[in-house]
mmCIF file of C-alpha atoms and ligand atoms in Angstrom:
data_model
loop_
_atom_site.group_PDB
_atom_site.id
_atom_site.type_symbol
_atom_site.label_atom_id
_atom_site.label_comp_id
_atom_site.label_asym_id
_atom_site.label_seq_id
_atom_site.Cartn_x
_atom_site.Cartn_y
_atom_site.Cartn_z
ATOM 1 C CA THR A 1 50.771 -132.379 -71.359
ATOM 2 C CA HIS A 2 51.619 -129.009 -72.819
ATOM 3 C CA GLN A 3 50.083 -125.571 -71.272
ATOM 4 C CA TRP A 4 50.526 -121.869 -72.210
ATOM 5 C CA ARG A 5 53.216 -120.780 -70.361
ATOM 6 C CA GLY A 6 52.198 -117.066 -70.000
ATOM 7 C CA ILE A 7 53.555 -114.273 -72.408
ATOM 8 C CA ILE A 8 57.137 -113.900 -70.849
ATOM 9 C CA GLU A 9 57.812 -117.480 -71.611
ATOM 10 C CA GLU A 10 56.569 -117.629 -74.862
ATOM 11 C CA TYR A 11 57.804 -114.496 -76.080
ATOM 12 C CA ARG A 12 61.086 -114.429 -74.017
ATOM 13 C CA ASP A 13 63.233 -113.486 -77.166
ATOM 14 C CA ARG A 14 61.185 -110.360 -77.977
ATOM 15 C CA LEU A 15 60.854 -109.013 -74.053
ATOM 16 C CA PRO A 16 63.329 -107.248 -72.021
ATOM 17 C CA VAL A 17 64.116 -110.154 -69.630
ATOM 18 C CA THR A 18 67.187 -112.261 -68.841
ATOM 19 C CA ASP A 19 67.741 -115.686 -67.325
ATOM 20 C CA THR A 20 67.797 -114.350 -63.930
ATOM 21 C CA THR A 21 64.595 -112.280 -64.247
ATOM 22 C CA PRO A 22 62.182 -113.243 -61.548
ATOM 23 C CA VAL A 23 59.067 -114.141 -63.955
ATOM 24 C CA VAL A 24 55.495 -112.835 -62.268
ATOM 25 C CA THR A 25 52.943 -114.715 -64.007
ATOM 26 C CA LEU A 26 49.560 -115.825 -63.947
ATOM 27 C CA ARG A 27 49.778 -117.373 -67.485
ATOM 28 C CA GLU A 28 48.397 -114.727 -69.152
ATOM 29 C CA GLY A 29 47.925 -114.373 -72.929
ATOM 30 C CA GLY A 30 47.399 -117.072 -75.286
ATOM 31 C CA THR A 31 43.787 -115.979 -75.643
ATOM 32 C CA PRO A 32 41.104 -117.110 -78.527
ATOM 33 C CA LEU A 33 41.066 -115.202 -81.529
ATOM 34 C CA VAL A 34 37.480 -116.251 -82.469
ATOM 35 C CA PRO A 35 36.033 -116.041 -86.224
ATOM 36 C CA ALA A 36 33.081 -113.329 -85.793
ATOM 37 C CA GLN A 37 30.402 -115.446 -88.339
ATOM 38 C CA VAL A 38 27.403 -113.034 -87.995
ATOM 39 C CA LEU A 39 30.063 -109.767 -88.728
ATOM 40 C CA SER A 40 31.721 -111.430 -91.235
ATOM 41 C CA GLU A 41 28.775 -112.210 -93.136
ATOM 42 C CA ARG A 42 27.267 -108.731 -92.595
ATOM 43 C CA LEU A 43 30.773 -107.268 -94.142
ATOM 44 C CA GLY A 44 31.805 -109.504 -96.660
ATOM 45 C CA CYS A 45 35.054 -109.772 -94.481
ATOM 46 C CA GLU A 46 36.663 -112.082 -92.561
ATOM 47 C CA VAL A 47 36.554 -110.626 -88.998
ATOM 48 C CA HIS A 48 38.258 -112.099 -86.069
ATOM 49 C CA LEU A 49 37.732 -111.270 -82.312
ATOM 50 C CA LYS A 50 40.487 -111.376 -80.254
ATOM 51 C CA VAL A 51 38.652 -112.060 -76.860
ATOM 52 C CA GLU A 52 41.164 -110.476 -74.331
ATOM 53 C CA GLY A 53 38.565 -111.181 -71.560
ATOM 54 C CA ALA A 54 39.770 -114.739 -71.370
ATOM 55 C CA ASN A 55 43.102 -113.255 -69.286
ATOM 56 C CA PRO A 56 43.330 -114.315 -65.791
ATOM 57 C CA THR A 57 41.667 -111.125 -64.420
ATOM 58 C CA GLY A 58 39.810 -110.530 -66.998
ATOM 59 C CA SER A 59 41.315 -108.088 -69.671
ATOM 60 C CA PHE A 60 44.271 -107.240 -71.653
ATOM 61 C CA LYS A 61 45.809 -105.395 -69.023
ATOM 62 C CA ASP A 62 47.287 -108.768 -67.757
ATOM 63 C CA ARG A 63 49.805 -109.013 -70.696
ATOM 64 C CA GLY A 64 51.365 -105.760 -69.331
ATOM 65 C CA MET A 65 51.213 -106.251 -65.860
ATOM 66 C CA THR A 66 53.200 -109.427 -66.187
ATOM 67 C CA MET A 67 55.943 -107.445 -67.535
ATOM 68 C CA ALA A 68 55.547 -104.208 -65.125
ATOM 69 C CA ILE A 69 55.297 -106.461 -62.317
ATOM 70 C CA THR A 70 58.065 -108.772 -62.980
ATOM 71 C CA LYS A 71 60.422 -105.735 -63.775
ATOM 72 C CA ALA A 72 59.469 -104.053 -60.453
ATOM 73 C CA LYS A 73 60.256 -107.145 -58.834
ATOM 74 C CA GLU A 74 63.933 -107.423 -60.369
ATOM 75 C CA GLU A 75 64.315 -103.621 -59.498
ATOM 76 C CA GLY A 76 63.442 -104.725 -55.888
ATOM 77 C CA ALA A 77 60.360 -102.617 -55.796
ATOM 78 C CA GLN A 78 58.129 -103.681 -52.702
ATOM 79 C CA ALA A 79 55.101 -101.588 -53.687
ATOM 80 C CA VAL A 80 53.077 -100.529 -56.723
ATOM 81 C CA ILE A 81 50.809 -97.916 -57.824
ATOM 82 C CA CYS A 82 48.237 -97.203 -60.432
ATOM 83 C CA ALA A 83 45.689 -94.941 -61.511
ATOM 84 C CA SER A 84 42.599 -96.965 -63.205
ATOM 85 C CA THR A 85 39.314 -96.766 -64.470
ATOM 86 C CA GLY A 86 39.280 -100.276 -63.005
ATOM 87 C CA ASN A 87 40.967 -102.999 -65.163
ATOM 88 C CA THR A 88 44.328 -101.833 -64.772
ATOM 89 C CA SER A 89 44.081 -102.122 -60.522
ATOM 90 C CA ALA A 90 42.352 -105.169 -60.817
ATOM 91 C CA SER A 91 45.287 -106.693 -62.896
ATOM 92 C CA ALA A 92 48.303 -104.922 -60.987
ATOM 93 C CA ALA A 93 46.318 -106.122 -57.698
ATOM 94 C CA ALA A 94 46.437 -109.689 -58.719
ATOM 95 C CA TYR A 95 50.147 -109.523 -59.970
ATOM 96 C CA ALA A 96 51.275 -107.549 -56.933
ATOM 97 C CA VAL A 97 50.035 -110.443 -54.845
ATOM 98 C CA ARG A 98 52.094 -113.082 -57.039
ATOM 99 C CA ALA A 99 54.980 -111.180 -56.490
ATOM 100 C CA GLY A 100 54.227 -110.715 -52.462
ATOM 101 C CA MET A 101 54.226 -106.713 -53.112
ATOM 102 C CA VAL A 102 51.934 -103.977 -51.749
ATOM 103 C CA CYS A 103 49.444 -102.683 -54.367
ATOM 104 C CA ALA A 104 48.178 -99.228 -54.241
ATOM 105 C CA VAL A 105 45.268 -98.029 -56.497
ATOM 106 C CA LEU A 106 43.518 -94.969 -57.503
ATOM 107 C CA VAL A 107 40.490 -94.818 -58.857
ATOM 108 C CA PRO A 108 37.574 -92.308 -60.022
ATOM 109 C CA ARG A 109 34.864 -92.027 -57.095
ATOM 110 C CA GLY A 110 31.875 -93.438 -58.441
ATOM 111 C CA LYS A 111 32.962 -94.411 -61.834
ATOM 112 C CA ILE A 112 34.380 -97.650 -62.000
ATOM 113 C CA ALA A 113 32.393 -100.915 -62.674
ATOM 114 C CA LEU A 114 31.313 -103.177 -59.542
ATOM 115 C CA GLY A 115 33.292 -106.237 -60.683
ATOM 116 C CA LYS A 116 36.705 -104.443 -60.802
ATOM 117 C CA MET A 117 36.259 -102.905 -57.493
ATOM 118 C CA GLY A 118 35.425 -106.295 -56.067
ATOM 119 C CA GLN A 119 39.049 -107.583 -57.963
ATOM 120 C CA ALA A 120 40.867 -104.921 -56.264
ATOM 121 C CA LEU A 121 39.114 -105.473 -52.880
ATOM 122 C CA VAL A 122 39.589 -109.372 -52.848
ATOM 123 C CA TYR A 123 42.861 -109.208 -54.288
ATOM 124 C CA GLY A 124 43.931 -107.095 -51.073
ATOM 125 C CA SER A 125 44.984 -103.850 -52.704
ATOM 126 C CA LYS A 126 44.853 -100.256 -50.884
ATOM 127 C CA ILE A 127 42.423 -98.486 -52.850
ATOM 128 C CA LEU A 128 41.666 -95.054 -52.691
ATOM 129 C CA GLN A 129 38.404 -93.254 -54.552
ATOM 130 C CA VAL A 130 39.745 -90.210 -55.735
ATOM 131 C CA ASP A 131 37.409 -87.152 -55.797
ATOM 132 C CA GLY A 132 38.165 -86.445 -59.564
ATOM 133 C CA ASN A 133 38.334 -88.624 -63.173
ATOM 134 C CA PHE A 134 40.909 -90.839 -64.281
ATOM 135 C CA ASP A 135 43.244 -88.242 -65.466
ATOM 136 C CA ASP A 136 43.480 -86.662 -62.130
ATOM 137 C CA CYS A 137 44.264 -90.327 -60.587
ATOM 138 C CA LEU A 138 46.920 -90.754 -62.866
ATOM 139 C CA ASN A 139 48.637 -87.320 -62.025
ATOM 140 C CA LEU A 140 47.950 -88.226 -58.240
ATOM 141 C CA ALA A 141 50.129 -91.618 -58.909
ATOM 142 C CA ARG A 142 52.826 -90.359 -60.934
ATOM 143 C CA SER A 143 53.255 -87.795 -58.360
ATOM 144 C CA LEU A 144 53.165 -90.342 -55.604
ATOM 145 C CA SER A 145 55.769 -92.369 -57.531
ATOM 146 C CA GLU A 146 57.828 -89.562 -58.041
ATOM 147 C CA ASN A 147 58.082 -88.879 -54.194
ATOM 148 C CA TYR A 148 57.729 -91.911 -52.528
ATOM 149 C CA PRO A 149 59.250 -95.416 -52.733
ATOM 150 C CA VAL A 150 56.424 -96.906 -54.882
ATOM 151 C CA ALA A 151 56.263 -98.141 -58.394
ATOM 152 C CA LEU A 152 54.178 -96.956 -61.227
ATOM 153 C CA VAL A 153 52.507 -99.541 -63.261
ATOM 154 C CA ASN A 154 50.585 -97.592 -65.487
ATOM 155 C CA SER A 155 50.830 -97.891 -69.334
ATOM 156 C CA VAL A 156 53.492 -94.757 -69.094
ATOM 157 C CA ASN A 157 55.829 -97.698 -67.755
ATOM 158 C CA PRO A 158 57.560 -99.039 -70.875
ATOM 159 C CA PHE A 159 57.305 -102.513 -69.710
ATOM 160 C CA ARG A 160 53.537 -102.332 -69.721
ATOM 161 C CA ILE A 161 53.723 -101.572 -73.569
ATOM 162 C CA GLU A 162 56.375 -104.219 -74.101
ATOM 163 C CA GLY A 163 54.004 -106.854 -72.439
ATOM 164 C CA GLN A 164 50.910 -105.819 -74.260
ATOM 165 C CA LYS A 165 52.566 -105.799 -77.826
ATOM 166 C CA THR A 166 52.144 -109.960 -77.551
ATOM 167 C CA ALA A 167 48.869 -109.623 -78.471
ATOM 168 C CA SER A 168 50.134 -108.728 -82.112
ATOM 169 C CA PHE A 169 52.307 -111.536 -82.199
ATOM 170 C CA GLU A 170 49.597 -114.016 -81.229
ATOM 171 C CA ILE A 171 47.376 -112.770 -84.109
ATOM 172 C CA VAL A 172 50.402 -113.161 -86.335
ATOM 173 C CA ASP A 173 50.947 -116.580 -85.276
ATOM 174 C CA ALA A 174 47.496 -117.432 -85.571
ATOM 175 C CA LEU A 175 46.508 -115.959 -88.917
ATOM 176 C CA GLY A 176 50.002 -116.767 -90.704
ATOM 177 C CA ASP A 177 50.168 -112.898 -91.227
ATOM 178 C CA ALA A 178 49.119 -109.708 -90.210
ATOM 179 C CA PRO A 179 45.469 -108.701 -91.000
ATOM 180 C CA ASP A 180 44.440 -105.840 -93.141
ATOM 181 C CA ILE A 181 43.156 -103.705 -90.511
ATOM 182 C CA HIS A 182 43.145 -103.613 -86.489
ATOM 183 C CA VAL A 183 40.452 -102.240 -84.717
ATOM 184 C CA LEU A 184 40.463 -101.414 -81.032
ATOM 185 C CA PRO A 185 39.060 -99.254 -78.465
ATOM 186 C CA VAL A 186 41.307 -96.378 -77.108
ATOM 187 C CA GLY A 187 41.310 -94.881 -73.565
ATOM 188 C CA ASN A 188 44.471 -93.885 -72.201
ATOM 189 C CA ALA A 189 45.996 -94.885 -75.723
ATOM 190 C CA GLY A 190 48.661 -97.656 -74.264
ATOM 191 C CA ASN A 191 47.234 -100.588 -76.153
ATOM 192 C CA ILE A 192 46.976 -99.237 -79.567
ATOM 193 C CA THR A 193 50.710 -98.009 -78.995
ATOM 194 C CA ALA A 194 51.537 -101.749 -77.821
ATOM 195 C CA TYR A 195 49.805 -103.191 -80.677
ATOM 196 C CA TRP A 196 51.473 -100.910 -83.204
ATOM 197 C CA LYS A 197 54.801 -101.623 -82.005
ATOM 198 C CA GLY A 198 54.315 -105.693 -81.848
ATOM 199 C CA TYR A 199 53.152 -105.250 -85.571
ATOM 200 C CA LYS A 200 56.107 -103.316 -86.462
ATOM 201 C CA GLU A 201 58.462 -105.639 -84.859
ATOM 202 C CA TYR A 202 57.079 -108.595 -86.435
ATOM 203 C CA ALA A 203 57.015 -106.945 -90.075
ATOM 204 C CA ALA A 204 60.800 -106.042 -89.305
ATOM 205 C CA ASP A 205 62.027 -109.625 -88.501
ATOM 206 C CA SER A 206 60.149 -110.796 -91.492
ATOM 207 C CA VAL A 207 58.127 -112.844 -89.481
ATOM 208 C CA SER A 208 54.912 -111.048 -91.403
ATOM 209 C CA SER A 209 54.895 -109.684 -94.955
ATOM 210 C CA ARG A 210 53.055 -106.395 -93.799
ATOM 211 C CA THR A 211 51.463 -104.444 -90.890
ATOM 212 C CA PRO A 212 47.805 -103.742 -90.452
ATOM 213 C CA ARG A 213 45.997 -100.142 -90.863
ATOM 214 C CA MET A 214 45.223 -99.448 -87.092
ATOM 215 C CA TRP A 215 41.617 -98.253 -86.392
ATOM 216 C CA GLY A 216 41.103 -96.817 -83.013
ATOM 217 C CA PHE A 217 37.713 -95.647 -81.446
ATOM 218 C CA GLN A 218 37.261 -93.398 -78.534
ATOM 219 C CA ALA A 219 33.666 -93.067 -77.064
ATOM 220 C CA SER A 220 32.111 -89.484 -78.379
ATOM 221 C CA GLY A 221 31.908 -87.973 -74.871
ATOM 222 C CA SER A 222 35.513 -88.623 -74.134
ATOM 223 C CA ALA A 223 37.297 -88.237 -77.537
ATOM 224 C CA PRO A 224 40.196 -86.172 -76.944
ATOM 225 C CA ILE A 225 41.883 -87.502 -79.642
ATOM 226 C CA VAL A 226 39.329 -87.203 -82.479
ATOM 227 C CA ARG A 227 38.766 -83.641 -81.340
ATOM 228 C CA GLY A 228 42.635 -82.653 -81.201
ATOM 229 C CA GLU A 229 41.898 -81.482 -77.546
ATOM 230 C CA VAL A 230 41.702 -82.159 -73.781
ATOM 231 C CA VAL A 231 38.026 -83.138 -72.795
ATOM 232 C CA LYS A 232 38.142 -81.822 -69.074
ATOM 233 C CA ASP A 233 35.012 -83.509 -68.212
ATOM 234 C CA PRO A 234 34.752 -86.822 -70.023
ATOM 235 C CA SER A 235 31.537 -88.885 -69.941
ATOM 236 C CA THR A 236 30.541 -92.146 -71.224
ATOM 237 C CA ILE A 237 29.154 -95.389 -70.109
ATOM 238 C CA ALA A 238 31.993 -97.424 -70.895
ATOM 239 C CA THR A 239 33.830 -96.135 -67.728
ATOM 240 C CA ALA A 240 36.899 -98.221 -68.871
ATOM 241 C CA ILE A 241 37.732 -95.432 -71.235
ATOM 242 C CA ARG A 242 36.225 -92.700 -69.658
ATOM 243 C CA ILE A 243 39.686 -90.568 -70.187
ATOM 244 C CA GLY A 244 40.054 -87.014 -71.070
ATOM 245 C CA ASN A 245 43.894 -86.725 -71.486
ATOM 246 C CA PRO A 246 45.552 -89.715 -72.880
ATOM 247 C CA ALA A 247 49.032 -90.247 -71.840
ATOM 248 C CA SER A 248 49.946 -92.058 -75.056
ATOM 249 C CA TRP A 249 48.095 -89.389 -76.784
ATOM 250 C CA GLN A 250 51.218 -88.981 -79.256
ATOM 251 C CA HIS A 251 52.117 -92.667 -79.809
ATOM 252 C CA ALA A 252 48.304 -93.068 -80.643
ATOM 253 C CA LEU A 253 48.708 -90.568 -83.519
ATOM 254 C CA ALA A 254 51.808 -92.270 -84.791
ATOM 255 C CA ALA A 255 50.130 -95.499 -84.930
ATOM 256 C CA ARG A 256 47.140 -93.746 -86.725
ATOM 257 C CA ASP A 257 49.409 -92.208 -89.110
ATOM 258 C CA GLU A 258 52.380 -94.570 -89.619
ATOM 259 C CA SER A 259 49.559 -97.359 -90.321
ATOM 260 C CA GLY A 260 47.481 -95.507 -92.649
ATOM 261 C CA GLY A 261 44.640 -95.875 -90.038
ATOM 262 C CA PHE A 262 42.487 -93.300 -88.572
ATOM 263 C CA ILE A 263 41.166 -92.785 -84.865
ATOM 264 C CA ASP A 264 37.401 -92.014 -84.497
ATOM 265 C CA GLU A 265 34.581 -91.709 -82.095
ATOM 266 C CA VAL A 266 31.293 -93.937 -81.392
ATOM 267 C CA THR A 267 28.436 -92.911 -79.411
ATOM 268 C CA ASP A 268 27.327 -94.570 -76.066
ATOM 269 C CA ARG A 269 24.228 -96.031 -78.188
ATOM 270 C CA GLU A 270 26.293 -97.433 -80.870
ATOM 271 C CA ILE A 271 28.871 -98.792 -78.310
ATOM 272 C CA LEU A 272 25.576 -100.610 -76.445
ATOM 273 C CA ARG A 273 24.371 -101.820 -79.946
ATOM 274 C CA ALA A 274 27.606 -103.432 -80.725
ATOM 275 C CA TYR A 275 27.572 -104.702 -77.111
ATOM 276 C CA LYS A 276 24.321 -106.458 -77.466
ATOM 277 C CA LEU A 277 25.384 -107.714 -81.060
ATOM 278 C CA LEU A 278 28.112 -109.535 -79.763
ATOM 279 C CA ALA A 279 26.623 -111.378 -76.848
ATOM 280 C CA SER A 280 23.494 -112.109 -78.837
ATOM 281 C CA GLN A 281 24.743 -112.920 -82.213
ATOM 282 C CA GLU A 282 28.427 -114.124 -81.784
ATOM 283 C CA GLY A 283 28.229 -115.655 -78.109
ATOM 284 C CA VAL A 284 31.077 -113.275 -76.634
ATOM 285 C CA PHE A 285 30.354 -111.326 -73.726
ATOM 286 C CA VAL A 286 32.587 -108.202 -73.564
ATOM 287 C CA GLU A 287 32.129 -105.198 -71.342
ATOM 288 C CA PRO A 288 30.891 -101.841 -72.956
ATOM 289 C CA ALA A 289 34.218 -100.238 -73.705
ATOM 290 C CA SER A 290 35.286 -103.583 -75.488
ATOM 291 C CA ALA A 291 32.487 -103.234 -77.864
ATOM 292 C CA ALA A 292 33.524 -99.851 -78.837
ATOM 293 C CA SER A 293 35.972 -101.582 -81.533
ATOM 294 C CA VAL A 294 33.225 -103.511 -82.926
ATOM 295 C CA ALA A 295 30.960 -100.501 -83.060
ATOM 296 C CA GLY A 296 33.492 -98.302 -84.646
ATOM 297 C CA LEU A 297 34.242 -101.142 -87.479
ATOM 298 C CA LEU A 298 30.162 -101.087 -88.036
ATOM 299 C CA LYS A 299 30.358 -97.319 -88.249
ATOM 300 C CA ALA A 300 32.979 -97.784 -90.559
ATOM 301 C CA ALA A 301 31.342 -100.072 -92.868
ATOM 302 C CA GLU A 302 27.893 -97.808 -93.137
ATOM 303 C CA GLN A 303 30.406 -95.102 -94.160
ATOM 304 C CA GLY A 304 31.770 -97.368 -96.934
ATOM 305 C CA LYS A 305 35.088 -97.503 -95.618
ATOM 306 C CA VAL A 306 35.588 -101.145 -95.450
ATOM 307 C CA ASP A 307 36.306 -102.840 -98.688
ATOM 308 C CA LYS A 308 35.094 -106.639 -99.232
ATOM 309 C CA GLY A 309 37.337 -109.473 -98.551
ATOM 310 C CA GLN A 310 39.459 -107.885 -96.275
ATOM 311 C CA LYS A 311 40.799 -109.644 -93.088
ATOM 312 C CA ILE A 312 39.873 -107.773 -89.759
ATOM 313 C CA VAL A 313 40.796 -108.169 -86.328
ATOM 314 C CA CYS A 314 38.835 -106.721 -83.345
ATOM 315 C CA THR A 315 40.313 -106.528 -79.912
ATOM 316 C CA VAL A 316 37.679 -106.993 -77.255
ATOM 317 C CA THR A 317 39.624 -105.954 -74.249
ATOM 318 C CA GLY A 318 37.402 -106.810 -71.182
ATOM 319 C CA ASN A 319 35.193 -109.399 -70.054
ATOM 320 C CA GLY A 320 31.314 -108.909 -69.499
ATOM 321 C CA LEU A 321 31.071 -110.210 -66.212
ATOM 322 C CA LYS A 322 33.130 -106.946 -65.081
ATOM 323 C CA ASP A 323 29.947 -104.605 -65.606
ATOM 324 C CA PRO A 324 26.937 -106.938 -65.761
ATOM 325 C CA ASP A 325 24.792 -103.854 -64.985
ATOM 326 C CA TRP A 326 24.227 -102.918 -68.870
ATOM 327 C CA ALA A 327 23.620 -106.457 -69.787
ATOM 328 C CA VAL A 328 20.464 -106.537 -67.205
ATOM 329 C CA ALA A 329 19.445 -102.776 -67.878
ATOM 330 C CA GLY A 330 16.469 -102.687 -69.932
ATOM 331 C CA ALA A 331 16.201 -106.265 -70.527
ATOM 332 C CA PRO A 332 13.010 -108.364 -69.483
ATOM 333 C CA GLN A 333 12.467 -110.047 -65.938
ATOM 334 C CA PRO A 334 13.052 -113.785 -66.185
ATOM 335 C CA VAL A 335 9.448 -115.064 -65.608
ATOM 336 C CA THR A 336 8.727 -117.254 -62.827
ATOM 337 C CA VAL A 337 7.197 -120.694 -62.994
ATOM 338 C CA PRO A 338 6.202 -123.316 -60.608
ATOM 339 C CA VAL A 339 8.443 -126.340 -60.343
ATOM 340 C CA ASP A 340 6.137 -127.900 -62.939
ATOM 341 C CA ALA A 341 7.552 -129.307 -66.490
ATOM 342 C CA ALA A 342 3.846 -128.622 -68.028
ATOM 343 C CA ALA A 343 4.174 -124.884 -67.029
ATOM 344 C CA ALA A 344 7.799 -124.301 -67.777
ATOM 345 C CA ALA A 345 7.026 -125.824 -71.465
ATOM 346 C CA GLU A 346 4.251 -123.768 -72.014
ATOM 347 C CA ARG A 347 6.395 -120.402 -70.829
ATOM 348 C CA LEU A 348 9.291 -121.640 -73.154
ATOM 349 C CA GLY A 349 6.934 -121.793 -75.906
ATOM 350 C CA LEU A 350 7.664 -125.750 -76.582
ATOM 351 C CA ALA A 351 3.932 -126.713 -75.724
HETATM 352 N N1 F0G B 401 38.899 -101.460 -72.991
HETATM 353 C C1 F0G B 401 39.211 -101.678 -71.389
HETATM 354 C C2 F0G B 401 38.300 -102.820 -70.990
HETATM 355 C C3 F0G B 401 40.066 -100.740 -70.616
HETATM 356 O O1 F0G B 401 39.855 -101.029 -69.463
HETATM 357 C C4 F0G B 401 40.934 -100.043 -71.391
HETATM 358 C C5 F0G B 401 41.849 -99.218 -70.211
HETATM 359 C C6 F0G B 401 40.749 -99.699 -72.598
HETATM 360 C C7 F0G B 401 39.968 -100.630 -73.411
HETATM 361 C C8 F0G B 401 41.790 -98.685 -73.148
HETATM 362 O O2 F0G B 401 43.213 -98.966 -73.260
HETATM 363 O O3 F0G B 401 43.786 -97.147 -72.307
HETATM 364 O O4 F0G B 401 45.253 -98.509 -73.577
HETATM 365 O O5 F0G B 401 43.939 -97.136 -74.556
HETATM 366 N N2 F0G B 401 41.639 -99.261 -69.113
HETATM 367 C C9 F0G B 401 42.690 -98.375 -68.344
HETATM 368 C C10 F0G B 401 42.248 -98.852 -66.784
HETATM 369 C C11 F0G B 401 42.724 -97.023 -68.059
HETATM 370 O O6 F0G B 401 42.338 -98.059 -65.710
HETATM 371 O O7 F0G B 401 41.943 -100.204 -66.867
HETATM 372 P P1 F0G B 401 44.067 -97.814 -73.471
#
């Protein structure tokens, strides 16, 4: 008789809301922390996956969006806008529906996964495909929000970070303490900022005894933080993190340095290998960008950076169904059979 109420109700005392705040929720959060059996065995560690694809619109963005749209509603906004590589727009569009608001989204033309475009469309948002990359879209969205009556709900909105920090709370609540290492993909760098804030708050209040080292991974073709300079023309198959000038760059560096962690890059090949491993060995189907966390962990292990016996959490940020092209690409075509048990059994190698 008790269901998860969404992150604002579950963590109300740790979020900037009052009794009169009009909570806009799809009961996001409360996502599974799944023990990764094959990864744990391979690394001699206790590895867990925080499966954020289980959120209402299929990504971690819902944690931030319930807060951002709730606060926009509280402040009387009637329209919201975001730039997106696809997940933020899907989430903003859904929460805007719940709030009775208009949602405008700016996406880089030809560079967002079909499932995400489908979400923005079916939720009824106003979509503009911009002839540019995500960074151009974000500049445009900022400018529109400064000059027109429309609230910006990208992760430069501090309420987004507040909502997303609850993932750290859930992990500590589930494990009984913070892990040794937390690994996640980095794009615009809002999420690593949010997780670090959450871990620090729990440690400051002695809910946890420590904070984890934060390990972030960018895609090699879109790795401005690793390179230490803006990437003008970012590229990667992981379109969700195809970002050349992250808005929360400085916060990501702070999370890295304060936690004693690092930010490195993984190639598209490494991302796809981890993507396939997660689905075929762990039973967890994520989108390519999400696999960057696990690809990074495997790379770090090969470099001897992972001591045995560590407790490690990898956030897998988005659902695999959003971008199934990479699951289908290169896979053998399913065999066709007549309606015949003997033929089916033979093809399945049962006979
Ligand atoms: N993984 C997925 C699936 C994402 O969609 C994103 C960001 C990230 C990781 C990186 O998170 O930006 O906080 O460092 N997607 C944004 C969007 C940019 O528009 O949906 P970050």
